[in-house]
mmCIF file of C-alpha atoms in Angstrom:
data_model
loop_
_atom_site.group_PDB
_atom_site.id
_atom_site.type_symbol
_atom_site.label_atom_id
_atom_site.label_comp_id
_atom_site.label_asym_id
_atom_site.label_seq_id
_atom_site.Cartn_x
_atom_site.Cartn_y
_atom_site.Cartn_z
ATOM 1 C CA UNK A 7 48.964 158.925 22.362
ATOM 2 C CA UNK A 8 49.827 155.363 21.429
ATOM 3 C CA UNK A 9 47.115 153.102 20.085
ATOM 4 C CA UNK A 10 47.360 149.487 21.167
ATOM 5 C CA UNK A 11 46.705 146.929 18.492
ATOM 6 C CA UNK A 12 45.488 143.455 19.303
ATOM 7 C CA UNK A 13 48.074 140.838 18.551
ATOM 8 C CA UNK A 14 45.689 137.905 18.836
ATOM 9 C CA UNK A 15 42.444 136.690 17.376
ATOM 10 C CA UNK A 16 39.797 135.985 20.031
ATOM 11 C CA UNK A 17 38.461 133.003 18.111
ATOM 12 C CA UNK A 18 41.920 131.404 17.937
ATOM 13 C CA UNK A 19 42.407 131.919 21.677
ATOM 14 C CA UNK A 20 38.962 130.429 22.388
ATOM 15 C CA UNK A 21 39.835 127.408 20.236
ATOM 16 C CA UNK A 22 43.109 127.018 22.150
ATOM 17 C CA UNK A 23 41.246 126.893 25.453
ATOM 18 C CA UNK A 24 38.729 124.447 23.952
ATOM 19 C CA UNK A 25 41.614 122.190 22.922
ATOM 20 C CA UNK A 26 43.159 122.472 26.391
ATOM 21 C CA UNK A 27 39.793 121.510 27.889
ATOM 22 C CA UNK A 28 39.537 118.426 25.666
ATOM 23 C CA UNK A 29 43.084 117.332 26.466
ATOM 24 C CA UNK A 30 42.514 117.645 30.213
ATOM 25 C CA UNK A 31 39.200 115.787 29.845
ATOM 26 C CA UNK A 32 41.110 112.954 28.139
ATOM 27 C CA UNK A 33 43.611 112.896 31.006
ATOM 28 C CA UNK A 34 40.697 112.800 33.462
ATOM 29 C CA UNK A 35 39.248 109.775 31.673
ATOM 30 C CA UNK A 36 42.603 107.979 31.782
ATOM 31 C CA UNK A 37 43.064 108.813 35.462
ATOM 32 C CA UNK A 38 39.562 107.529 36.182
ATOM 33 C CA UNK A 39 40.429 104.206 34.518
ATOM 34 C CA UNK A 40 43.635 103.983 36.563
ATOM 35 C CA UNK A 41 41.752 104.847 39.735
ATOM 36 C CA UNK A 42 39.144 102.148 39.042
ATOM 37 C CA UNK A 43 41.919 99.591 38.507
ATOM 38 C CA UNK A 44 43.528 100.777 41.744
ATOM 39 C CA UNK A 45 40.247 100.298 43.637
ATOM 40 C CA UNK A 46 39.769 96.787 42.203
ATOM 41 C CA UNK A 47 43.349 95.939 43.171
ATOM 42 C CA UNK A 48 42.739 97.152 46.723
ATOM 43 C CA UNK A 49 39.598 94.992 46.927
ATOM 44 C CA UNK A 50 41.466 91.958 45.594
ATOM 45 C CA UNK A 51 44.459 92.365 47.906
ATOM 46 C CA UNK A 52 42.162 92.938 50.850
ATOM 47 C CA UNK A 53 40.088 89.854 50.111
ATOM 48 C CA UNK A 54 42.834 87.430 49.049
ATOM 49 C CA UNK A 55 45.820 88.586 51.129
ATOM 50 C CA UNK A 56 44.070 90.508 53.909
ATOM 51 C CA UNK A 57 46.001 93.702 53.094
ATOM 52 C CA UNK A 58 44.321 96.639 54.860
ATOM 53 C CA UNK A 59 43.037 99.548 52.766
ATOM 54 C CA UNK A 60 45.084 101.938 54.879
ATOM 55 C CA UNK A 61 48.192 100.724 53.048
ATOM 56 C CA UNK A 62 46.885 102.524 49.957
ATOM 57 C CA UNK A 63 45.749 105.686 51.745
ATOM 58 C CA UNK A 64 48.517 107.901 50.320
ATOM 59 C CA UNK A 65 47.895 106.862 46.714
ATOM 60 C CA UNK A 66 44.157 107.345 47.205
ATOM 61 C CA UNK A 67 44.860 110.854 48.553
ATOM 62 C CA UNK A 68 47.017 111.611 45.500
ATOM 63 C CA UNK A 69 44.138 110.565 43.239
ATOM 64 C CA UNK A 70 41.856 112.988 45.096
ATOM 65 C CA UNK A 71 44.346 115.856 44.790
ATOM 66 C CA UNK A 72 44.895 115.166 41.094
ATOM 67 C CA UNK A 73 41.149 114.997 40.454
ATOM 68 C CA UNK A 74 40.764 118.373 42.167
ATOM 69 C CA UNK A 75 43.513 119.871 39.989
ATOM 70 C CA UNK A 76 41.863 118.444 36.881
ATOM 71 C CA UNK A 77 38.501 119.951 37.851
ATOM 72 C CA UNK A 78 40.128 123.356 38.409
ATOM 73 C CA UNK A 79 41.835 123.166 35.025
ATOM 74 C CA UNK A 80 38.626 122.131 33.256
ATOM 75 C CA UNK A 81 36.685 124.986 34.860
ATOM 76 C CA UNK A 82 39.391 127.516 33.965
ATOM 77 C CA UNK A 83 39.685 126.365 30.353
ATOM 78 C CA UNK A 84 35.910 126.403 29.883
ATOM 79 C CA UNK A 85 35.520 129.864 31.433
ATOM 80 C CA UNK A 86 38.329 131.271 29.272
ATOM 81 C CA UNK A 87 36.880 129.665 26.148
ATOM 82 C CA UNK A 88 33.494 131.212 26.944
ATOM 83 C CA UNK A 89 35.107 134.597 27.669
ATOM 84 C CA UNK A 90 36.892 134.737 24.304
ATOM 85 C CA UNK A 91 33.833 133.486 22.430
ATOM 86 C CA UNK A 92 31.892 136.324 24.074
ATOM 87 C CA UNK A 93 34.547 138.783 22.853
ATOM 88 C CA UNK A 94 34.094 137.427 19.324
ATOM 89 C CA UNK A 95 30.319 137.802 19.622
ATOM 90 C CA UNK A 96 30.619 141.346 21.002
ATOM 91 C CA UNK A 97 32.966 142.458 18.229
ATOM 92 C CA UNK A 98 30.619 141.185 15.508
#
C-alpha cells in the first residue's frame, strides 16, 4: 500500500491565503475610492449639467458586481487561512 506524503506545509499555505486576503482588501480599498469619486462626479454632473443618474447605471452596476466578487474572495481566503491554521494547530 502506498503512503501519501504531504508536499506542502500548512503554515505556508495559510500564510499564502492571508497574503491573498490582504491583497484583495487593498484592491477593495482602491475600488471604494474610485467608487466614491464616481459618485461625486455623478452628483456634480447632475447638479451642474443636469445629467441624469441613469446615464451611469451600468457603471454603478459593475461596481456592485465587483464588490460582490471581492467579498466572495475575501471570505474564501479567510476561511482557507483559518482551515490551514487549524490543521497546523491539530498537528501540534
